[in-house]
Amino acid sequence: MKKALWLCLLLFVSSNMLFSAETNLPEKQNFHIFLLAGQSNMAGRGNVDSLSKQIHPRVLMLTKDNKWVPAVDPIHYDKSAAGVGPGKSFALALVEQDTSIVIGLVPAACGGSPIDTWQPGGYHDQTKSNPYDDAIKRARFAMLDGYLEGILWHQGESDCEPFLAGSYKTKLISLISRFRTDLGYPELPFLIGQMGQFESNPWDDYKKTVNQAHIDVAKTVENAAFVKSDGLSCRSDNVHFNTQSARELGKRYAKAYLNLKK
């Protein structure tokens, strides 16, 4: 009888040690969660290289099936083209600044998604998903293990159209308010990344309108920041940041976030 009890106890301890090793999660107060939202340049389309697969013990990502694993690119899974985005370099910059924290990245960007799909019930046909609803569900799941510290947003290209650009600013302000309300953080930092400025793909008036909306919202909405894309380069498609530029953009997101915290 005693032998059986000891065996059960040993199995219980072993299984818990295994669970801990698999998840490798810190204390909740030290686990800082960031939601990655928007469209393809947040999801990442840079070429995956050897650096993409390097693991940092304090940078994790939430998989499609809601498992915490070490963060490697591609972090997103919205489309088969997913590659290197700004998320991992953002997280690496933060853990370098604070050795007491672990960063958890929650991928939620959907390539090609206009801002109208980022509302309750919104559906995006390209990814066969509900961008806003899915983002909220995944963020809430992640918040069981850590604290939500901010949202990284990169979106707008799909709204640079005649009947969409003019209303973009109002929609973005509503989106930020909705995110904060639904996630229970009225002052949640919201970081707005600037669309790519590529000589090979000059901006028209509609893109300029959306860009100005990004700037204005960052200035007028509390705890929001604008992250510039000056000097960054694109892939041959003239739309998406290349690997090096995607990583640089992530570092700029980190700098903007740290400035907000000050």
mmCIF file of C-alpha atoms in Angstrom:
data_model
loop_
_atom_site.group_PDB
_atom_site.id
_atom_site.type_symbol
_atom_site.label_atom_id
_atom_site.label_comp_id
_atom_site.label_asym_id
_atom_site.label_seq_id
_atom_site.Cartn_x
_atom_site.Cartn_y
_atom_site.Cartn_z
ATOM 1 C CA MET A 1 0.000 0.000 0.000
ATOM 2 C CA LYS A 2 2.774 2.391 1.008
ATOM 3 C CA LYS A 3 4.678 1.460 -2.152
ATOM 4 C CA ALA A 4 1.637 2.301 -4.276
ATOM 5 C CA LEU A 5 1.220 5.666 -2.553
ATOM 6 C CA TRP A 6 4.868 6.533 -3.087
ATOM 7 C CA LEU A 7 4.563 5.563 -6.746
ATOM 8 C CA CYS A 8 1.514 7.823 -7.179
ATOM 9 C CA LEU A 9 3.327 10.689 -5.469
ATOM 10 C CA LEU A 10 6.372 10.202 -7.679
ATOM 11 C CA LEU A 11 4.236 10.250 -10.817
ATOM 12 C CA PHE A 12 2.424 13.388 -9.616
ATOM 13 C CA VAL A 13 5.679 15.277 -8.944
ATOM 14 C CA SER A 14 7.222 14.086 -12.204
ATOM 15 C CA SER A 15 4.222 15.168 -14.257
ATOM 16 C CA ASN A 16 4.231 18.622 -12.666
ATOM 17 C CA MET A 17 7.960 19.011 -13.277
ATOM 18 C CA LEU A 18 7.406 18.059 -16.906
ATOM 19 C CA PHE A 19 4.547 20.546 -17.242
ATOM 20 C CA SER A 20 6.699 23.301 -15.793
ATOM 21 C CA ALA A 21 9.576 22.466 -18.119
ATOM 22 C CA GLU A 22 7.320 22.505 -21.160
ATOM 23 C CA THR A 23 5.671 25.826 -20.461
ATOM 24 C CA ASN A 24 8.627 27.537 -18.779
ATOM 25 C CA LEU A 25 6.334 30.302 -17.543
ATOM 26 C CA PRO A 26 7.448 32.828 -14.941
ATOM 27 C CA GLU A 27 5.437 34.304 -12.109
ATOM 28 C CA LYS A 28 2.430 36.108 -13.528
ATOM 29 C CA GLN A 29 3.629 39.575 -12.538
ATOM 30 C CA ASN A 30 6.857 39.024 -14.492
ATOM 31 C CA PHE A 31 5.149 37.774 -17.657
ATOM 32 C CA HIS A 32 4.461 40.750 -19.933
ATOM 33 C CA ILE A 33 2.016 40.079 -22.768
ATOM 34 C CA PHE A 34 1.843 42.011 -26.041
ATOM 35 C CA LEU A 35 -0.823 41.627 -28.719
ATOM 36 C CA LEU A 36 0.421 41.868 -32.324
ATOM 37 C CA ALA A 37 -2.450 43.160 -34.467
ATOM 38 C CA GLY A 38 -3.028 44.575 -37.937
ATOM 39 C CA GLN A 39 -2.244 43.190 -41.355
ATOM 40 C CA SER A 40 0.650 41.621 -43.242
ATOM 41 C CA ASN A 41 3.533 43.876 -42.189
ATOM 42 C CA MET A 42 2.762 43.068 -38.563
ATOM 43 C CA ALA A 43 2.343 39.383 -39.368
ATOM 44 C CA GLY A 44 5.698 39.592 -41.147
ATOM 45 C CA ARG A 45 6.731 38.753 -44.678
ATOM 46 C CA GLY A 46 10.510 38.923 -44.340
ATOM 47 C CA ASN A 47 12.611 35.950 -45.385
ATOM 48 C CA VAL A 48 13.278 33.491 -42.561
ATOM 49 C CA ASP A 49 17.007 33.044 -41.869
ATOM 50 C CA SER A 50 19.194 31.333 -39.271
ATOM 51 C CA LEU A 51 18.712 34.237 -36.852
ATOM 52 C CA SER A 52 14.953 33.679 -37.051
ATOM 53 C CA LYS A 53 15.297 30.314 -35.329
ATOM 54 C CA GLN A 54 17.507 31.435 -32.462
ATOM 55 C CA ILE A 55 15.755 31.055 -29.111
ATOM 56 C CA HIS A 56 15.841 33.480 -26.205
ATOM 57 C CA PRO A 57 14.695 31.878 -22.932
ATOM 58 C CA ARG A 58 12.675 34.954 -21.959
ATOM 59 C CA VAL A 59 10.811 35.495 -25.246
ATOM 60 C CA LEU A 60 7.778 33.270 -25.835
ATOM 61 C CA MET A 61 4.930 33.191 -28.338
ATOM 62 C CA LEU A 62 1.420 31.792 -28.269
ATOM 63 C CA THR A 63 0.871 29.171 -30.957
ATOM 64 C CA LYS A 64 -2.266 28.693 -33.014
ATOM 65 C CA ASP A 65 -3.424 26.020 -30.563
ATOM 66 C CA ASN A 66 -2.779 28.278 -27.537
ATOM 67 C CA LYS A 67 0.509 26.819 -26.352
ATOM 68 C CA TRP A 68 3.385 28.918 -25.018
ATOM 69 C CA VAL A 69 6.621 28.056 -26.839
ATOM 70 C CA PRO A 70 9.942 29.833 -27.458
ATOM 71 C CA ALA A 71 9.458 32.558 -30.053
ATOM 72 C CA VAL A 72 10.821 31.810 -33.505
ATOM 73 C CA ASP A 73 9.858 33.342 -36.829
ATOM 74 C CA PRO A 74 7.366 33.088 -38.337
ATOM 75 C CA ILE A 75 5.396 34.013 -35.243
ATOM 76 C CA HIS A 76 2.199 34.429 -37.244
ATOM 77 C CA TYR A 77 0.259 31.834 -39.216
ATOM 78 C CA ASP A 78 -2.293 34.014 -41.016
ATOM 79 C CA LYS A 79 -1.066 32.953 -44.453
ATOM 80 C CA SER A 80 1.530 30.565 -45.839
ATOM 81 C CA ALA A 81 3.658 33.616 -46.722
ATOM 82 C CA ALA A 82 4.162 34.518 -43.044
ATOM 83 C CA GLY A 83 7.800 35.259 -42.223
ATOM 84 C CA VAL A 84 9.895 37.674 -40.215
ATOM 85 C CA GLY A 85 7.965 40.552 -38.660
ATOM 86 C CA PRO A 86 8.677 43.146 -35.968
ATOM 87 C CA GLY A 87 7.419 41.107 -33.008
ATOM 88 C CA LYS A 88 10.501 39.133 -32.005
ATOM 89 C CA SER A 89 12.999 42.007 -32.260
ATOM 90 C CA PHE A 90 10.577 44.127 -30.222
ATOM 91 C CA ALA A 91 10.549 41.504 -27.477
ATOM 92 C CA LEU A 92 14.328 41.030 -27.554
ATOM 93 C CA ALA A 93 14.849 44.758 -27.090
ATOM 94 C CA LEU A 94 12.608 44.750 -24.015
ATOM 95 C CA VAL A 95 14.200 41.766 -22.274
ATOM 96 C CA GLU A 96 17.600 43.344 -22.817
ATOM 97 C CA GLN A 97 16.371 46.391 -20.900
ATOM 98 C CA ASP A 98 14.818 44.424 -18.039
ATOM 99 C CA THR A 99 16.291 41.075 -17.028
ATOM 100 C CA SER A 100 13.434 40.368 -14.596
ATOM 101 C CA ILE A 101 10.705 39.954 -17.220
ATOM 102 C CA VAL A 102 9.588 37.404 -19.778
ATOM 103 C CA ILE A 103 7.792 38.619 -22.902
ATOM 104 C CA GLY A 104 4.834 36.729 -24.351
ATOM 105 C CA LEU A 105 3.881 37.578 -27.940
ATOM 106 C CA VAL A 106 0.291 36.954 -29.049
ATOM 107 C CA PRO A 107 0.067 36.881 -32.869
ATOM 108 C CA ALA A 108 -3.242 38.167 -34.199
ATOM 109 C CA ALA A 109 -2.476 40.063 -37.434
ATOM 110 C CA CYS A 110 -4.274 39.063 -40.639
ATOM 111 C CA GLY A 111 -2.710 39.869 -43.991
ATOM 112 C CA GLY A 112 -4.814 42.145 -46.165
ATOM 113 C CA SER A 113 -7.376 42.943 -43.470
ATOM 114 C CA PRO A 114 -9.046 46.391 -43.694
ATOM 115 C CA ILE A 115 -9.960 48.126 -40.462
ATOM 116 C CA ASP A 116 -13.675 47.335 -40.964
ATOM 117 C CA THR A 117 -12.887 43.667 -40.267
ATOM 118 C CA TRP A 118 -11.408 44.692 -36.903
ATOM 119 C CA GLN A 119 -14.703 44.935 -35.078
ATOM 120 C CA PRO A 120 -16.950 42.414 -33.312
ATOM 121 C CA GLY A 121 -18.285 39.949 -35.859
ATOM 122 C CA GLY A 122 -15.974 41.233 -38.583
ATOM 123 C CA TYR A 123 -14.896 38.586 -41.108
ATOM 124 C CA HIS A 124 -11.827 38.612 -43.347
ATOM 125 C CA ASP A 125 -12.196 36.366 -46.355
ATOM 126 C CA GLN A 126 -8.481 36.134 -47.251
ATOM 127 C CA THR A 127 -7.616 34.471 -43.957
ATOM 128 C CA LYS A 128 -11.054 32.932 -43.317
ATOM 129 C CA SER A 129 -11.004 34.449 -39.853
ATOM 130 C CA ASN A 130 -12.598 37.011 -37.546
ATOM 131 C CA PRO A 131 -9.647 39.321 -36.821
ATOM 132 C CA TYR A 132 -11.027 41.270 -33.879
ATOM 133 C CA ASP A 133 -12.914 38.449 -32.184
ATOM 134 C CA ASP A 134 -9.927 36.116 -32.529
ATOM 135 C CA ALA A 135 -7.530 38.750 -31.160
ATOM 136 C CA ILE A 136 -9.700 39.332 -28.087
ATOM 137 C CA LYS A 137 -10.038 35.601 -27.393
ATOM 138 C CA ARG A 138 -6.309 34.990 -27.696
ATOM 139 C CA ALA A 139 -5.409 38.027 -25.606
ATOM 140 C CA ARG A 140 -7.776 36.949 -22.839
ATOM 141 C CA PHE A 141 -6.323 33.457 -22.877
ATOM 142 C CA ALA A 142 -2.796 34.850 -22.633
ATOM 143 C CA MET A 143 -3.843 37.120 -19.764
ATOM 144 C CA LEU A 144 -4.533 34.049 -17.634
ATOM 145 C CA ASP A 145 -0.753 33.596 -17.442
ATOM 146 C CA GLY A 146 0.526 37.180 -17.511
ATOM 147 C CA TYR A 147 -0.325 40.858 -17.694
ATOM 148 C CA LEU A 148 -1.230 42.604 -20.934
ATOM 149 C CA GLU A 149 1.204 45.481 -21.412
ATOM 150 C CA GLY A 150 0.384 46.804 -24.871
ATOM 151 C CA ILE A 151 -0.855 46.393 -28.429
ATOM 152 C CA LEU A 152 1.390 46.718 -31.481
ATOM 153 C CA TRP A 153 -0.658 47.830 -34.479
ATOM 154 C CA HIS A 154 0.450 47.951 -38.121
ATOM 155 C CA GLN A 155 -2.380 48.313 -40.582
ATOM 156 C CA GLY A 156 -3.766 50.762 -43.109
ATOM 157 C CA GLU A 157 -2.689 49.727 -46.586
ATOM 158 C CA SER A 158 -6.031 48.036 -47.241
ATOM 159 C CA ASP A 159 -7.866 51.259 -46.379
ATOM 160 C CA CYS A 160 -5.961 53.496 -48.793
ATOM 161 C CA GLU A 161 -8.953 53.639 -51.121
ATOM 162 C CA PRO A 162 -11.274 56.464 -52.276
ATOM 163 C CA PHE A 163 -14.242 55.512 -50.063
ATOM 164 C CA LEU A 164 -12.250 54.293 -47.065
ATOM 165 C CA ALA A 165 -9.333 56.623 -46.347
ATOM 166 C CA GLY A 166 -11.444 59.589 -45.212
ATOM 167 C CA SER A 167 -13.145 57.673 -42.398
ATOM 168 C CA TYR A 168 -10.058 55.793 -41.224
ATOM 169 C CA LYS A 169 -9.178 58.155 -38.366
ATOM 170 C CA THR A 170 -12.589 57.849 -36.719
ATOM 171 C CA LYS A 171 -12.530 54.075 -37.083
ATOM 172 C CA LEU A 172 -9.072 53.786 -35.539
ATOM 173 C CA ILE A 173 -10.041 55.873 -32.516
ATOM 174 C CA SER A 174 -13.079 53.637 -32.012
ATOM 175 C CA LEU A 175 -10.943 50.518 -32.392
ATOM 176 C CA ILE A 176 -8.484 51.611 -29.708
ATOM 177 C CA SER A 177 -11.327 52.414 -27.313
ATOM 178 C CA ARG A 178 -12.980 49.057 -28.025
ATOM 179 C CA PHE A 179 -9.760 47.115 -27.477
ATOM 180 C CA ARG A 180 -9.186 48.833 -24.150
ATOM 181 C CA THR A 181 -12.767 48.321 -22.997
ATOM 182 C CA ASP A 182 -13.014 44.673 -24.026
ATOM 183 C CA LEU A 183 -9.638 43.813 -22.503
ATOM 184 C CA GLY A 184 -10.276 45.786 -19.323
ATOM 185 C CA TYR A 185 -7.339 48.191 -19.576
ATOM 186 C CA PRO A 186 -8.516 51.814 -20.121
ATOM 187 C CA GLU A 187 -4.941 53.091 -20.471
ATOM 188 C CA LEU A 188 -3.451 50.177 -22.395
ATOM 189 C CA PRO A 189 -0.495 51.394 -24.535
ATOM 190 C CA PHE A 190 -1.287 51.347 -28.234
ATOM 191 C CA LEU A 191 1.627 51.612 -30.670
ATOM 192 C CA ILE A 192 0.841 52.601 -34.263
ATOM 193 C CA GLY A 193 3.408 51.654 -36.885
ATOM 194 C CA GLN A 194 3.813 53.814 -39.970
ATOM 195 C CA MET A 195 3.175 52.225 -43.341
ATOM 196 C CA GLY A 196 6.187 51.519 -45.538
ATOM 197 C CA GLN A 197 7.689 54.481 -47.386
ATOM 198 C CA PHE A 198 9.254 52.933 -50.456
ATOM 199 C CA GLU A 199 10.611 54.881 -53.416
ATOM 200 C CA SER A 200 9.532 52.079 -55.705
ATOM 201 C CA ASN A 201 5.931 52.481 -54.531
ATOM 202 C CA PRO A 202 5.141 56.214 -54.073
ATOM 203 C CA TRP A 203 2.232 57.253 -51.870
ATOM 204 C CA ASP A 204 -0.973 58.563 -53.431
ATOM 205 C CA ASP A 205 -3.360 60.977 -51.689
ATOM 206 C CA TYR A 206 -5.285 58.168 -50.016
ATOM 207 C CA LYS A 207 -2.163 56.720 -48.438
ATOM 208 C CA LYS A 208 -1.182 60.184 -47.250
ATOM 209 C CA THR A 209 -4.626 60.525 -45.658
ATOM 210 C CA VAL A 210 -4.295 57.263 -43.747
ATOM 211 C CA ASN A 211 -0.762 58.155 -42.682
ATOM 212 C CA GLN A 212 -1.946 61.489 -41.315
ATOM 213 C CA ALA A 213 -4.714 59.678 -39.454
ATOM 214 C CA HIS A 214 -2.084 57.510 -37.770
ATOM 215 C CA ILE A 215 -0.106 60.592 -36.741
ATOM 216 C CA ASP A 216 -3.163 62.482 -35.485
ATOM 217 C CA VAL A 217 -4.500 59.554 -33.467
ATOM 218 C CA ALA A 218 -1.136 59.006 -31.785
ATOM 219 C CA LYS A 219 -1.097 62.677 -30.786
ATOM 220 C CA THR A 220 -4.656 62.888 -29.488
ATOM 221 C CA VAL A 221 -5.301 59.489 -27.904
ATOM 222 C CA GLU A 222 -3.770 59.018 -24.468
ATOM 223 C CA ASN A 223 -1.047 56.363 -24.158
ATOM 224 C CA ALA A 224 -0.676 55.993 -27.921
ATOM 225 C CA ALA A 225 2.508 56.418 -29.938
ATOM 226 C CA PHE A 226 3.488 56.665 -33.600
ATOM 227 C CA VAL A 227 6.386 54.504 -34.806
ATOM 228 C CA LYS A 228 8.097 55.884 -37.913
ATOM 229 C CA SER A 229 9.214 53.791 -40.872
ATOM 230 C CA ASP A 230 11.753 56.297 -42.228
ATOM 231 C CA GLY A 231 14.628 54.665 -44.093
ATOM 232 C CA LEU A 232 13.225 51.137 -44.029
ATOM 233 C CA SER A 233 13.363 48.960 -47.123
ATOM 234 C CA CYS A 234 10.950 46.602 -48.841
ATOM 235 C CA ARG A 235 11.014 43.225 -50.466
ATOM 236 C CA SER A 236 10.811 42.934 -54.234
ATOM 237 C CA ASP A 237 7.011 43.106 -53.959
ATOM 238 C CA ASN A 238 7.263 46.833 -53.034
ATOM 239 C CA VAL A 239 4.757 46.299 -50.224
ATOM 240 C CA HIS A 240 6.348 44.389 -47.356
ATOM 241 C CA PHE A 241 9.358 45.183 -45.193
ATOM 242 C CA ASN A 242 12.339 42.961 -45.824
ATOM 243 C CA THR A 243 13.842 40.938 -42.992
ATOM 244 C CA GLN A 244 16.329 43.547 -41.796
ATOM 245 C CA SER A 245 13.779 46.363 -41.896
ATOM 246 C CA ALA A 246 11.102 44.320 -40.123
ATOM 247 C CA ARG A 247 13.559 43.753 -37.278
ATOM 248 C CA GLU A 248 14.511 47.409 -37.172
ATOM 249 C CA LEU A 249 10.835 48.344 -37.010
ATOM 250 C CA GLY A 250 10.456 46.044 -33.997
ATOM 251 C CA LYS A 251 13.277 47.865 -32.217
ATOM 252 C CA ARG A 252 11.520 51.163 -32.931
ATOM 253 C CA TYR A 253 8.298 49.798 -31.448
ATOM 254 C CA ALA A 254 10.282 48.901 -28.320
ATOM 255 C CA LYS A 255 11.765 52.385 -28.066
ATOM 256 C CA ALA A 256 8.323 53.959 -28.455
ATOM 257 C CA TYR A 257 6.892 51.663 -25.776
ATOM 258 C CA LEU A 258 9.683 52.452 -23.322
ATOM 259 C CA ASN A 259 9.185 56.177 -23.944
ATOM 260 C CA LEU A 260 5.484 55.779 -23.150
ATOM 261 C CA LYS A 261 6.322 54.031 -19.898
ATOM 262 C CA LYS A 262 8.460 56.980 -18.849
#
